Every structure is written in structure tokens, then in C-alpha cells.
C-alpha atoms as one frame of an Amber mdcrd trajectory, in Angstrom:
protein
   8.066 -11.314   4.975   7.116  -9.180   1.925   3.926  -8.074   3.750   5.963
  -7.196   6.892   8.244  -5.114   4.696   5.325  -3.175   3.231   3.839  -2.575
   6.730   7.143  -1.244   8.004   7.680   0.886   4.959   4.297   2.500   5.057
   4.381   2.915   8.914   7.713   4.759   8.455   6.308   7.176   5.873   3.063
   8.128   7.788   4.645   7.961  11.196   7.358  10.370  10.023   4.641  12.800
   8.730   2.665  12.388  11.938   5.747  13.094  14.111   6.633  16.289  12.128
   3.101  17.610  12.339   2.757  16.811  16.104   6.078  18.453  16.832   5.303
  21.721  15.099   1.691  21.890  16.351   2.847  21.041  19.966   5.967  23.187
  20.052   5.352  26.038  17.661   1.553  26.741  17.750   1.836  30.470  17.818
   4.223  30.429  14.819   1.760  28.240  12.842  -1.162  30.388  13.826   0.628
  33.556  12.601   1.402  31.802   9.229  -2.080  30.568   8.684  -4.078  33.608
   9.877  -3.907  35.157   6.380  -4.843  31.766   4.836  -8.247  30.827   6.249
  -9.160  29.117   3.024  -6.063  26.816   2.766  -7.718  23.826   4.438 -10.792
  23.871   2.202  -8.688  24.505  -0.916  -6.319  21.576  -0.174  -9.291  19.230
   0.454 -10.895  20.448  -2.776  -7.729  19.644  -4.760  -7.361  16.302  -3.092
 -11.053  15.499  -3.726 -10.808  16.312  -7.405  -7.684  14.182  -7.827  -9.504
  11.350  -5.930 -12.396  11.725  -8.329 -10.119  11.569 -11.313  -8.277   8.484
 -10.086 -11.464   6.641  -8.946 -10.645   6.771  -5.202 -14.155   7.138  -3.874
 -13.211   6.553  -0.232 -10.688   9.442  -0.221 -13.208  11.520  -2.018 -15.678
  11.018   0.758 -13.043  11.685   3.365 -12.348  15.115   1.818 -16.063  15.919
   2.030 -16.237  14.796   5.743 -13.153  16.766   6.729 -14.436  19.828   4.968
 -17.764  19.571   6.876 -15.836  18.945  10.066 -13.767  22.108   9.456 -16.908
  24.012   8.745 -18.937  22.761  11.732 -16.106  23.361  14.186 -15.020  26.722
  12.976 -17.742  27.916  10.561 -19.370  31.347  10.893 -22.768  29.830  11.517
 -23.499  29.630  15.226 -23.314  25.837  16.227 -23.231  24.607  19.758 -20.008
  23.132  21.222 -21.834  19.885  21.936 -22.813  19.482  18.217 -19.250  20.213
  17.101 -17.705  17.682  19.483 -20.317  15.077  18.574 -19.803  15.654  14.863
 -16.102  15.184  15.303 -16.705  11.692  16.941 -19.186  10.851  14.132 -16.575
  11.805  11.595 -14.127   9.402  13.272 -16.725   6.638  12.956 -17.301   7.451
   9.286 -13.650   7.530   8.542 -13.252   4.120  10.170 -16.184   2.837   7.987
 -14.482   4.116   4.932 -11.313   2.355   5.920 -13.197  -0.959   5.721 -15.279
   0.008   2.719 -14.157  -0.404  -0.918 -13.636   2.043  -3.709 -16.880   1.804
  -5.673 -16.369   4.373  -8.359 -18.421   7.412  -9.072 -21.573   6.299 -10.954
 -24.727   7.949  -9.746 -25.942   4.686  -8.280 -22.727   4.103  -6.307 -22.637
   7.696  -5.096 -26.205   7.499  -3.897 -25.638   4.144  -2.138 -22.532   5.454
  -0.423 -24.313   8.662   0.589 -27.217   6.632   2.078 -24.746   4.453   4.025
 -22.944   7.505   5.391 -26.247   9.134   6.501 -27.400   5.840   8.141 -24.070
   5.338   9.927 -23.969   9.001  10.899 -27.512   8.777  12.295 -26.800   5.569
  14.256 -23.654   7.175  15.663 -25.635  10.242  16.712 -28.152   8.132  18.580
 -25.361   6.096  20.060 -23.536   9.125  21.333 -26.798  10.634  22.703 -28.078
   7.648  24.837 -25.384   5.053  25.308 -23.026   7.138  27.541 -25.556   7.369
  30.323 -26.336   3.710  30.125 -22.700   2.741  30.410 -21.587   5.327  32.835
 -20.774   2.944  35.664 -19.004   0.405  33.480 -16.608   2.867  31.806 -15.857
   5.003  34.878 -12.416   3.236  35.268 -11.435   4.938  31.981 -11.864   8.333
  33.647  -9.738   7.289  36.565  -7.123   5.834  34.285  -7.003   9.008  32.111
  -6.870  11.242  35.174  -3.836   9.322  36.483  -1.981   9.839  33.313  -2.886
  13.498  32.820  -5.954  15.228  34.115  -6.152  17.287  30.930  -7.043  14.149
  29.007 -10.556  14.085  30.613 -10.987  17.678  29.401 -10.665  16.424  25.719
 -13.130  13.501  25.833 -15.483  11.878  28.178 -14.705   8.344  29.148 -17.337
   7.017  26.647 -15.752   9.297  23.961 -12.248   7.957  24.849 -13.650   4.410
  24.322 -14.949   5.374  20.928 -11.682   7.000  19.900  -9.571   4.100  21.089
 -11.965   1.648  19.203 -11.730   3.626  15.963  -7.977   3.942  16.153  -7.597
   0.161  16.871  -9.925  -0.886  13.989  -8.221   1.354  11.417  -4.770   0.144
  12.649  -5.798  -3.496  12.227  -7.281  -2.634   8.834  -4.001  -1.092   7.844
  -2.019  -4.166   9.071  -4.223  -6.448   6.993  -4.062  -4.279   3.854  -0.825
  -2.242   3.923  -1.070   0.318   1.122  -0.926   4.016   0.923  -4.740   4.432
   0.903  -5.151   2.708   4.289  -2.058   4.479   5.625  -3.711   7.823   4.809
  -7.109   6.712   6.278  -5.282   5.732   9.485  -3.533   9.050   9.628  -6.841
  10.873   9.111  -8.306   9.060  12.112  -5.264   9.915  14.270  -5.204  13.647
  13.273  -9.015  14.080  13.668  -8.743  12.492  17.119  -6.030  15.058  17.978
  -8.180  18.057  17.008  -9.783  18.703  20.392  -6.331  19.258  21.899  -5.792
  22.280  19.564  -8.806  24.507  19.489  -7.550  27.165  17.123  -8.900  27.215
  13.586  -5.477  27.847  12.238  -4.057  24.686  13.736  -7.069  22.698  12.451
  -6.193  24.078   9.073  -2.734  22.769   9.516  -3.952  19.252  10.240  -6.431
  19.393   7.357  -3.742  20.531   4.995  -1.498  17.619   6.221  -4.320  15.171
   5.543  -5.030  16.497   2.131  -1.361  16.170   1.369  -1.281  12.620   2.590
  -4.308  11.827   0.479  -2.628  13.192  -2.686   0.567  11.171  -1.864  -1.469
   8.040  -1.324  -3.328   8.359  -4.643  -0.235   9.218  -6.790   1.976   6.657
  -5.083  -0.462   3.835  -5.363  -1.179   4.783  -8.973   2.507   4.801  -9.714
   2.789   1.341  -8.217  -0.107   0.047 -10.204   1.517   1.399 -13.357   5.105
   0.393 -12.760   4.838  -2.752 -10.609   3.611  -6.181 -11.732   0.482  -7.002
  -9.760   1.134 -10.778  -9.488   4.806 -10.881  -8.687   5.193  -7.320  -7.198
   8.503  -6.747  -8.995   8.870  -3.973 -11.634   6.766  -4.285 -14.686   7.442
  -3.970 -18.373   6.438  -0.417 -18.356   8.966   0.320 -15.639  11.581  -1.517
 -17.808  10.964   0.753 -20.735  11.332   3.787 -18.625  14.452   2.450 -16.883
  16.120   1.827 -20.253  16.047   5.532 -20.939  18.244   6.176 -17.953  20.982
   3.701 -18.984  24.323   4.750 -20.385  26.334   3.324 -23.271  27.326   0.086
 -21.485  24.942  -2.384 -19.934  23.881  -6.035 -20.186  20.403  -7.368 -20.862
  19.545 -10.806 -19.547  16.332 -12.660 -20.626  15.042 -15.423 -18.334  12.325
 -17.939 -19.039  10.851 -20.620 -16.835  11.397 -24.078 -18.394   8.278 -26.125
 -19.393   6.063 -23.552 -17.657   2.939 -24.189 -19.880   3.194 -27.899 -19.103
   3.563 -27.248 -15.491   0.657 -24.828 -15.518  -1.522 -27.331 -17.394  -0.489
 -30.180 -15.047  -0.840 -28.502 -11.569  -3.244 -25.551 -12.330  -2.952 -21.807
 -12.630  -2.861 -21.219  -8.938   0.263 -23.223  -8.569   1.664 -21.600 -11.695
   1.139 -18.129 -10.203   3.046 -19.356  -7.078   5.920 -20.382  -9.319   5.903
 -17.006 -10.978   6.023 -15.275  -7.628   8.808 -17.624  -6.415  11.013 -17.064
  -9.493  10.385 -13.337  -9.367  11.298 -13.136  -5.784  14.622 -14.921  -6.479
  15.410 -12.757  -9.530  14.577  -9.618  -7.514  17.432 -10.539  -5.115  20.032
 -10.555  -7.908  23.350  -9.124  -6.908  25.986  -7.423  -8.949  23.875  -4.310
  -9.506  21.221  -5.959 -11.531  17.532  -5.035 -11.650  14.749  -7.454 -12.393
  11.548  -6.816 -14.331   8.653  -9.044 -15.418   8.540  -8.872 -19.194   5.405
 -10.878 -19.790   4.014 -14.432 -19.023   6.911 -16.568 -17.749   9.576 -14.235
 -19.179  11.694 -11.815 -16.998  14.439  -9.380 -17.945  17.393  -8.346 -15.927
  19.431  -5.222 -16.582  23.071  -4.783 -15.402  24.357  -1.157 -15.935  28.042
  -0.699 -16.598  28.680  -4.439 -16.757  30.057  -6.906 -19.377  28.626 -10.328
 -19.993  31.585 -11.944 -18.401  31.096  -9.838 -15.186  27.398 -10.767 -15.188
  27.677 -14.436 -15.830  28.594 -15.555 -12.165  25.545 -13.713 -10.749  23.244
 -15.268 -13.383  24.662 -18.816 -12.664  24.022 -18.189  -8.986  20.401 -17.304
  -9.776  19.928 -20.317 -11.985  21.197 -22.616  -9.333  19.127 -20.949  -6.579
  15.938 -21.412  -8.631  16.809 -25.006  -9.577  17.560 -26.057  -5.995  14.305
 -24.695  -4.578  11.772 -27.493  -3.814   8.026 -26.707  -4.365   5.652 -28.813
  -2.142   2.403 -29.772  -3.923  -0.676 -31.174  -2.289  -2.451 -34.149  -3.696
  -5.685 -32.596  -2.681  -6.908 -29.036  -1.999  -6.238 -27.711   1.489  -9.353
 -28.438   3.668 -11.197 -25.560   5.178 -10.921 -27.150   8.604  -8.006 -29.337
   9.799  -9.132 -32.833  10.811  -9.340 -33.501  14.465  -6.628 -36.230  14.345
  -4.173 -37.149  11.734  -3.091 -40.619  10.551   0.272 -41.647   9.425  -0.888
 -42.825   6.005  -2.221 -39.419   5.044  -0.716 -38.067   1.858   1.726 -35.323
   2.286   1.809 -34.455  -1.385   4.918 -34.487  -3.560   7.838 -32.122  -4.112
   8.802 -30.843  -7.661  11.458 -28.490  -8.811  11.470 -25.897 -11.527  14.347
 -24.552 -13.684  14.921 -21.409 -15.763  17.038 -20.685 -18.876  18.909 -17.475
 -19.441  20.187 -15.555 -22.410  22.722 -12.695 -22.122  23.506  -9.898 -24.525
  25.267  -6.618 -24.184  24.939  -3.152 -25.917  27.622  -2.660 -28.656  28.065
  -0.704 -31.778  26.136  -3.177 -33.916  23.251  -3.394 -31.413  22.896   0.077
 -29.838  19.163   0.052 -29.652  17.494  -1.582 -26.783  15.160  -3.559 -29.104
  18.158  -5.015 -30.924  19.832  -5.987 -27.655  16.629  -7.711 -26.547  16.593
  -9.628 -29.807  20.152 -10.818 -29.155  19.271 -11.792 -25.572  16.235 -13.703
 -26.976  18.426 -15.564 -29.441  20.748 -16.588 -26.635  17.745 -17.646 -24.573
  16.582 -19.847 -27.435  20.127 -21.335 -27.650  19.890 -22.172 -23.886  16.523
 -23.914 -24.530  18.074 -25.960 -27.344  21.093 -26.780 -25.104  18.833 -28.698
 -22.747  17.417 -25.888 -20.600  18.457 -24.896 -17.114  21.558 -23.217 -18.436
  22.896 -19.839 -19.437  24.006 -18.758 -22.989  25.853 -15.733 -24.216  24.880
 -13.886 -27.312  27.483 -14.149 -30.056  29.850 -11.266 -30.084  30.598  -9.311
 -33.337  34.022  -9.971 -34.743
């Protein structure tokens, strides 16, 4: 469910950008041309900025994307005389290389990694060139239905690509989309968008419109780099909820009245030692997902280890208590199914009734609640009070909620 949410969120962001670009390029081409005629360098400059940022943040794939797009812009509209056949073929090769980068990994920028990636790009580019030179003739009869299909939709489609080229475009789009579905982050969203916009370029021959598409891609690369870096810095990698660093930043936005709740998973070390770290990680994710659904205006953070913190702005401990009790009960009532043996790589051909189904265990959590007041106005002091209340909950038998003592 979380993965589906991420897919839809990223699709919305990049689909919205794509729709805006297509709308203006399709409906206002003359206006865009007039705007970008005085700015012939804007596409190269945007790609240079995006490339430098990718270099600084260690995003080697987006760095190579910027180089490929700059070369594409040069070979399609450069001042050097280049045949139309070469330009169109280089565009398809760029699509193939962008698809390859979508499936590759960020390998950093050591001289060895740069050299290896460059060799791979040259080899894939060379193979793609040979494929585009000889394979279309060999498969002409097999792919002729594509020509008929495109002609029935709109005859102008066959003016953009040959049937074999349409097959390549469709294959690259499909591969990048599937890759985006499997790994839904901003990097893969930007790579998918780059394949879509590059595939659109033959429909708009003007250099200025290609500049618009290139500027859009450079902007999407910058967004992807900065957004993913922000998530890495302010989201906990294991549980995907806000991290301790995000907590410390959030505290600075709070007013004079708020409640701090510290939560701790009971007997987590024993549970971890008994069932293993993999199961322990699943427990942490489970508890985090429950805490992240807290109502009453609360916000959950992972503080470290098995400890979590919830912040309730503009609330008193008495107002927060029912929501925390609800969370405590929700965690305690959730059964965790454990397997007696690791899951087999292949399911057995037939099952028997006496096979072990594993056992079910439950976990609990303890909570300590403290509020900001005159005696404890600093966040560190409130955290200490919440920690004292949490310790009291542990001494009271765990799986309960304790309030910090109020000053008289």
C-alpha cells in the first residue's frame, strides 16, 4: 500500500509537469519560440547546472543524462552540418542510453567508475547504431502492421518515426515505466520523463521548442536530486517516517504550547535476539506505520533504535491521552505471524496438513507524556520529562501510558 502511494505521488508530480509542457508546446509554440529566440544558450546552461548539482550529490546517472541531452541538442541543432539521418538516429540512440541509465546504478565519480560507465555507453551506443542500421530491413515485413496501425490513428505519426523506430520508442517507454513502477523515486521519475520528452522531440522541429523540453528536463533533474536528498536527510530509511533530524527542525516551528510523547517498544532487545534482526526490522516498521497514523494533530518521528517521539502542537496532556491510548491498544492487538523456518525459494508442489504454519506473537509499547511549561520551556527539558514518564510506564508493567508529573 505504501509503495502504491509512492507510485501515485510521483506519477502526479511528473505527469503534471508533462501535461503543462505538452499544453504550452502544442498550443503556444509561436509564443515559446519568441520567448526563447534570444536565449539559444538556455538549454545548455540548464543542463550544465543540473550536471554540476548531480556531480556534487553523487547522482552519476543524471550527470550522464545531462551530457547525453546536451549532445542531442547539439547534434540536432548544432552549427556543424550533420545529416538528418544521423540526427534522427542519434535521438533513438539517446532513448536507448537513457533507458539503460534507468536500469543502471549510481556508481559515483571516481576515475575508474567514470571510465567504466563511458565504455558501457560507447558500447551500447555502437550496438544501437548497428541495430538501427541493419535490423529495420530484416524485420520490415514483420513490423509492417505497425505502419498500418499508426496510419489509422493519424498519418502524421508515420512522419515522425518508421515502424521499426516506433517499436524502439514503445519498448524504451515501457521498460522505463516498469522500472519506475518497481523503484518509485524521483530519480526514476525524472529518467522516465526524459525518455517521454526526448521521444516527443521529432514532433517539434524548432530549436527553441527543443530548448523548452531540455530546460524542463534539467529542472526535473534538479527537483529529483534535491527532493530525494531531502528525503534521505529527513526521513528514516528503515521505517520511512520522519527522522530525528526532521524532529529537531520541526521543534523550531512549534509555539508555546505543545505535548511531547516518547514511545518505546517493550522487550525489543529480547525480541530481536530471539527472532532475528529481520523480524525486528519488521516490528519497527509495523510500529512506525501505526504511530504515523496517529490522530489528534500529532506527528510521529523515529528518535533512534526502538524509540519514537510524537509531537502534538497546541494540545494538553489530557487532550492527547485518548489518542495515545488508542495507539497503544492498536499496537498491542496486532498479531505478528512468525515462520518456524525461512520461506523456501520455491513453494512445494503439494502441501500436507501437518506442515508447520509458524506461530503468532504480539508486541506492546510503553508511552510517556510531557508538556511544555514555564519550568520546562526548552525542548531538551521536555524530552527529559517525557523520558522519565516513559521509565515510569516501564516500571508500572509496560504496555501503558504515564503522564509526567506537573509542577505545583
